C-alpha cells in the first residue's frame, strides 16, 4: 500500500469510528434520527480532509489511480510523473476491430503473435495466437497485423479496423513502407478486404492482444491456436471507453 493510500486508510478508520460513536450517542441519549446519506457525506469529507493534510505519495500505477478516481480524491503522484489517459473504442457498425500484438522473447528472440476480434457491440468473436521463429519485436508486430488481416478475410470479415500498440509498425503500413520480405504476404492478405484502417494505441488499452501474443511466443514455430468466442484464459478484456492510464 502506498504512503498516500495508507494515510487515507488510517483517516477513514479513525474518522469512521468517530462518526459511528457520535451517531450512537445521539441515537441513544438524544433519540436523534440518523440518516445514512448525511453520515456518508461527512465520511467523504473526512477523506478529502485527510487527502489535503497527507504528505504521502501514491504509487504511479493503475491500481492506485483507479481507487483515487473512484473516490473523487486528489492525486498525489510521485514526483516527475506525467499521467496520460487512453481508451479502447468500439468499431463502427458492420466493422470488425482487430487488436493485434507481436512479442519476442529477446530482440532477436523466439516470437509469437496474438489478436482478438470484436464486433461493434464489443463482443469477442474469437482470438488467434501463433508461434514464430527468431524475430525482432518490430517484425513480430508487422507479422501480427498481416496474419490477423488474413484471418479476418478468411472469416468473411471484410471491413476491419486494425489496432496495434506498435506506432512504428502502424506508420510503416500506412505509408506502404513495411519490410520488403513481407510485402507479398501483405498484398495477399489485404486483397480480399473491402476496407482496412490501421491505427495505434497504447499497450495499456491493448492488454488482451498482448497476453495472447505472449502465449504465442511460447508456442512452436508455425503452431496456431484459434478460439471461437472469448477463451477461458482471457479473464480480462478492454472495456469500451473506460480510461486506462499511463505514467510517463
Short mmCIF file of C-alpha atoms in Angstrom, two decimals:
data_model
loop_
_atom_site.label_atom_id
_atom_site.label_comp_id
_atom_site.label_asym_id
_atom_site.label_seq_id
_atom_site.Cartn_x
_atom_site.Cartn_y
_atom_site.Cartn_z
CA UNK A 1 0.00 0.00 0.00
CA UNK A 2 1.38 3.40 -0.96
CA UNK A 3 2.06 6.02 1.77
CA UNK A 4 -0.79 8.18 0.44
CA UNK A 5 -3.36 5.36 0.48
CA UNK A 6 -2.13 4.35 3.93
CA UNK A 7 -2.84 7.87 5.22
CA UNK A 8 -6.31 7.76 3.67
CA UNK A 9 -6.98 4.32 5.15
CA UNK A 10 -5.98 5.44 8.66
CA UNK A 11 -8.06 8.61 8.29
CA UNK A 12 -11.05 6.57 7.13
CA UNK A 13 -10.81 4.20 10.12
CA UNK A 14 -10.39 6.90 12.76
CA UNK A 15 -12.89 9.24 11.17
CA UNK A 16 -15.41 6.47 10.56
CA UNK A 17 -15.08 5.23 14.14
CA UNK A 18 -15.66 8.74 15.46
CA UNK A 19 -18.74 9.21 13.26
CA UNK A 20 -20.24 5.89 14.36
CA UNK A 21 -19.56 6.69 18.04
CA UNK A 22 -21.18 10.13 17.80
CA UNK A 23 -24.16 8.73 15.89
CA UNK A 24 -24.62 6.03 18.54
CA UNK A 25 -24.54 8.58 21.37
CA UNK A 26 -27.01 10.89 19.63
CA UNK A 27 -29.38 8.00 18.99
CA UNK A 28 -29.02 6.51 22.48
CA UNK A 29 -29.09 9.64 24.62
CA UNK A 30 -30.89 12.23 22.49
CA UNK A 31 -33.03 9.96 20.28
CA UNK A 32 -31.83 11.74 17.14
CA UNK A 33 -32.83 10.37 13.74
CA UNK A 34 -29.70 9.15 11.95
CA UNK A 35 -29.62 9.43 8.16
CA UNK A 36 -27.04 7.37 6.27
CA UNK A 37 -26.72 9.87 3.42
CA UNK A 38 -25.67 12.62 5.82
CA UNK A 39 -23.13 10.36 7.52
CA UNK A 40 -21.73 9.27 4.14
CA UNK A 41 -21.23 12.90 3.17
CA UNK A 42 -19.41 13.57 6.43
CA UNK A 43 -17.25 10.50 5.94
CA UNK A 44 -16.46 11.58 2.39
CA UNK A 45 -15.40 14.98 3.72
CA UNK A 46 -13.03 13.23 6.12
CA UNK A 47 -11.40 11.53 3.14
CA UNK A 48 -10.86 14.89 1.48
CA UNK A 49 -9.56 16.46 4.69
CA UNK A 50 -7.09 13.59 5.09
CA UNK A 51 -6.03 13.93 1.46
CA UNK A 52 -5.39 17.64 1.99
CA UNK A 53 -3.25 17.03 5.07
CA UNK A 54 -1.37 13.99 3.76
CA UNK A 55 2.23 14.45 2.62
CA UNK A 56 2.39 10.87 1.33
CA UNK A 57 2.74 9.95 -2.32
CA UNK A 58 0.74 7.45 -4.33
CA UNK A 59 2.31 4.73 -6.43
CA UNK A 60 2.18 5.60 -10.11
CA UNK A 61 0.15 2.59 -11.19
CA UNK A 62 -3.33 1.66 -12.40
CA UNK A 63 -4.47 0.32 -9.02
CA UNK A 64 -3.76 3.48 -7.01
CA UNK A 65 -5.12 5.76 -9.70
CA UNK A 66 -8.33 3.74 -10.07
CA UNK A 67 -9.02 3.86 -6.31
CA UNK A 68 -8.44 7.61 -6.08
CA UNK A 69 -10.53 8.36 -9.16
CA UNK A 70 -13.44 6.26 -7.85
CA UNK A 71 -13.39 8.19 -4.55
CA UNK A 72 -13.03 11.55 -6.27
CA UNK A 73 -9.86 12.35 -4.33
CA UNK A 74 -6.92 14.49 -5.50
CA UNK A 75 -3.89 12.67 -6.87
CA UNK A 76 -0.53 12.75 -5.14
CA UNK A 77 1.66 11.25 -7.88
CA UNK A 78 5.28 10.51 -7.28
CA UNK A 79 7.49 13.32 -8.46
CA UNK A 80 8.32 13.73 -12.15
CA UNK A 81 5.38 11.57 -13.23
CA UNK A 82 3.03 12.62 -16.01
CA UNK A 83 -0.29 10.77 -16.12
CA UNK A 84 -1.87 10.27 -19.53
CA UNK A 85 -5.11 8.51 -20.40
CA UNK A 86 -6.22 6.35 -23.29
CA UNK A 87 -9.27 4.23 -24.07
CA UNK A 88 -10.46 1.33 -26.19
CA UNK A 89 -13.09 2.41 -28.72
CA UNK A 90 -15.78 0.31 -30.36
CA UNK A 91 -15.63 -0.23 -34.13
CA UNK A 92 -18.37 1.10 -36.38
CA UNK A 93 -21.47 -0.85 -37.35
CA UNK A 94 -20.58 -3.63 -39.77
CA UNK A 95 -16.90 -3.25 -38.92
CA UNK A 96 -14.70 -5.72 -37.05
CA UNK A 97 -11.99 -4.48 -34.72
CA UNK A 98 -8.78 -6.47 -34.59
CA UNK A 99 -6.41 -5.70 -31.74
CA UNK A 100 -3.01 -7.17 -32.54
CA UNK A 101 0.33 -7.56 -30.85
CA UNK A 102 3.64 -9.23 -31.51
CA UNK A 103 6.08 -10.44 -28.90
CA UNK A 104 9.68 -11.64 -28.93
CA UNK A 105 11.48 -13.23 -26.01
CA UNK A 106 14.55 -11.15 -26.65
CA UNK A 107 15.27 -8.87 -29.56
CA UNK A 108 16.21 -11.11 -31.58
CA UNK A 109 14.28 -13.91 -29.89
CA UNK A 110 11.58 -16.57 -30.07
CA UNK A 111 8.47 -14.76 -31.18
CA UNK A 112 4.72 -15.01 -31.25
CA UNK A 113 1.70 -13.04 -32.38
CA UNK A 114 -1.76 -12.60 -30.96
CA UNK A 115 -5.02 -10.90 -31.78
CA UNK A 116 -8.58 -10.54 -30.59
CA UNK A 117 -11.56 -9.95 -32.90
CA UNK A 118 -14.51 -7.91 -31.58
CA UNK A 119 -17.70 -6.59 -33.13
CA UNK A 120 -19.43 -3.20 -32.89
CA UNK A 121 -21.02 -4.17 -29.55
CA UNK A 122 -17.71 -5.21 -28.05
CA UNK A 123 -18.48 -8.94 -28.19
CA UNK A 124 -15.45 -11.18 -28.61
CA UNK A 125 -15.77 -13.12 -31.85
CA UNK A 126 -12.54 -15.03 -31.44
CA UNK A 127 -8.81 -14.95 -30.78
CA UNK A 128 -5.70 -16.17 -32.55
CA UNK A 129 -2.26 -16.98 -31.19
CA UNK A 130 0.63 -18.22 -33.31
CA UNK A 131 4.23 -19.12 -32.66
CA UNK A 132 7.03 -17.59 -34.71
CA UNK A 133 10.70 -18.39 -35.08
CA UNK A 134 13.51 -15.98 -34.24
CA UNK A 135 12.29 -12.44 -34.88
CA UNK A 136 12.72 -8.88 -33.68
CA UNK A 137 9.89 -7.16 -31.82
CA UNK A 138 9.22 -4.95 -34.84
CA UNK A 139 9.00 -7.91 -37.24
CA UNK A 140 6.64 -9.70 -34.85
CA UNK A 141 4.40 -6.61 -34.72
CA UNK A 142 4.30 -6.42 -38.53
CA UNK A 143 3.60 -10.13 -38.91
CA UNK A 144 0.80 -9.85 -36.36
CA UNK A 145 -1.02 -7.27 -38.49
CA UNK A 146 -0.60 -9.32 -41.67
CA UNK A 147 -1.73 -12.63 -40.16
CA UNK A 148 -4.76 -11.12 -38.44
CA UNK A 149 -5.98 -9.33 -41.59
CA UNK A 150 -5.61 -12.61 -43.49
CA UNK A 151 -7.59 -14.39 -40.77
CA UNK A 152 -10.33 -11.75 -40.90
CA UNK A 153 -10.62 -12.16 -44.68
CA UNK A 154 -10.89 -15.95 -44.35
CA UNK A 155 -13.78 -15.48 -41.91
CA UNK A 156 -15.60 -13.10 -44.23
CA UNK A 157 -14.95 -10.04 -42.07
CA UNK A 158 -14.07 -7.74 -44.93
CA UNK A 159 -14.34 -4.35 -43.19
CA UNK A 160 -11.78 -4.14 -40.42
CA UNK A 161 -10.17 -1.72 -38.03
CA UNK A 162 -6.73 -2.95 -37.02
CA UNK A 163 -5.25 -1.55 -33.81
CA UNK A 164 -1.70 -2.18 -32.62
CA UNK A 165 0.40 -0.79 -29.79
CA UNK A 166 3.39 -0.50 -32.14
CA UNK A 167 3.39 3.02 -33.54
CA UNK A 168 6.35 2.18 -35.79
CA UNK A 169 4.54 -0.78 -37.37
CA UNK A 170 1.35 1.22 -37.89
CA UNK A 171 3.24 4.05 -39.58
CA UNK A 172 5.00 1.54 -41.83
CA UNK A 173 1.72 0.03 -43.03
CA UNK A 174 0.02 3.39 -43.51
CA UNK A 175 2.95 4.68 -45.56
CA UNK A 176 3.44 1.45 -47.58
CA UNK A 177 6.90 1.10 -46.10
CA UNK A 178 6.81 -2.35 -44.49
CA UNK A 179 9.83 -4.69 -44.66
CA UNK A 180 10.30 -5.84 -48.26
CA UNK A 181 10.20 -9.54 -47.35
CA UNK A 182 6.64 -9.09 -46.02
CA UNK A 183 5.23 -7.16 -48.99
CA UNK A 184 3.94 -10.19 -50.93
CA UNK A 185 2.33 -11.69 -47.85
CA UNK A 186 0.68 -8.36 -47.02
CA UNK A 187 -0.62 -7.97 -50.58
CA UNK A 188 -2.23 -11.41 -50.44
CA UNK A 189 -3.72 -10.76 -47.01
CA UNK A 190 -5.45 -7.49 -47.90
CA UNK A 191 -6.57 -8.18 -51.48
CA UNK A 192 -9.94 -9.64 -50.41
CA UNK A 193 -10.67 -6.88 -47.91
CA UNK A 194 -13.17 -4.16 -48.77
CA UNK A 195 -11.85 -1.66 -46.26
CA UNK A 196 -9.00 -1.57 -43.75
CA UNK A 197 -7.92 1.15 -41.38
CA UNK A 198 -4.89 0.78 -39.16
CA UNK A 199 -4.23 2.82 -36.03
CA UNK A 200 -2.08 2.70 -32.92
CA UNK A 201 -2.97 2.76 -29.26
CA UNK A 202 -1.01 2.35 -26.06
CA UNK A 203 -0.32 -1.06 -24.57
CA UNK A 204 -2.47 -0.08 -21.58
CA UNK A 205 -5.54 -0.32 -23.87
CA UNK A 206 -4.23 -3.33 -25.81
CA UNK A 207 -3.53 -5.76 -22.99
CA UNK A 208 -5.73 -8.58 -24.35
CA UNK A 209 -3.71 -8.89 -27.55
CA UNK A 210 -0.52 -8.55 -25.51
CA UNK A 211 -1.47 -11.55 -23.38
CA UNK A 212 -2.36 -13.63 -26.44
CA UNK A 213 0.90 -12.69 -28.19
CA UNK A 214 2.92 -13.79 -25.16
CA UNK A 215 1.03 -17.06 -25.28
CA UNK A 216 2.03 -17.37 -28.94
CA UNK A 217 5.68 -16.71 -28.07
CA UNK A 218 5.67 -19.94 -26.04
CA UNK A 219 4.27 -21.99 -28.93
CA UNK A 220 6.30 -23.85 -31.54
CA UNK A 221 7.08 -22.00 -34.76
CA UNK A 222 4.05 -22.18 -37.05
CA UNK A 223 1.71 -23.64 -34.44
CA UNK A 224 -1.58 -21.74 -34.38
CA UNK A 225 -4.27 -21.65 -31.69
CA UNK A 226 -7.68 -20.34 -32.75
CA UNK A 227 -10.52 -19.83 -30.29
CA UNK A 228 -14.13 -19.05 -31.18
CA UNK A 229 -15.60 -16.54 -28.76
CA UNK A 230 -13.81 -15.46 -25.62
CA UNK A 231 -11.32 -18.06 -24.35
CA UNK A 232 -11.26 -19.04 -20.69
CA UNK A 233 -7.68 -17.82 -20.19
CA UNK A 234 -8.67 -14.26 -21.18
CA UNK A 235 -10.24 -13.23 -17.89
CA UNK A 236 -9.97 -9.50 -18.51
CA UNK A 237 -10.59 -7.55 -21.71
CA UNK A 238 -10.71 -3.86 -22.57
CA UNK A 239 -13.93 -2.08 -21.58
CA UNK A 240 -15.19 0.34 -24.26
CA UNK A 241 -14.43 4.00 -23.41
CA UNK A 242 -13.04 3.20 -19.97
CA UNK A 243 -10.00 5.25 -19.07
CA UNK A 244 -6.68 3.44 -18.94
CA UNK A 245 -3.66 5.21 -17.53
CA UNK A 246 -0.02 5.56 -18.49
CA UNK A 247 2.60 7.01 -16.18
CA UNK A 248 5.31 8.74 -18.18
#
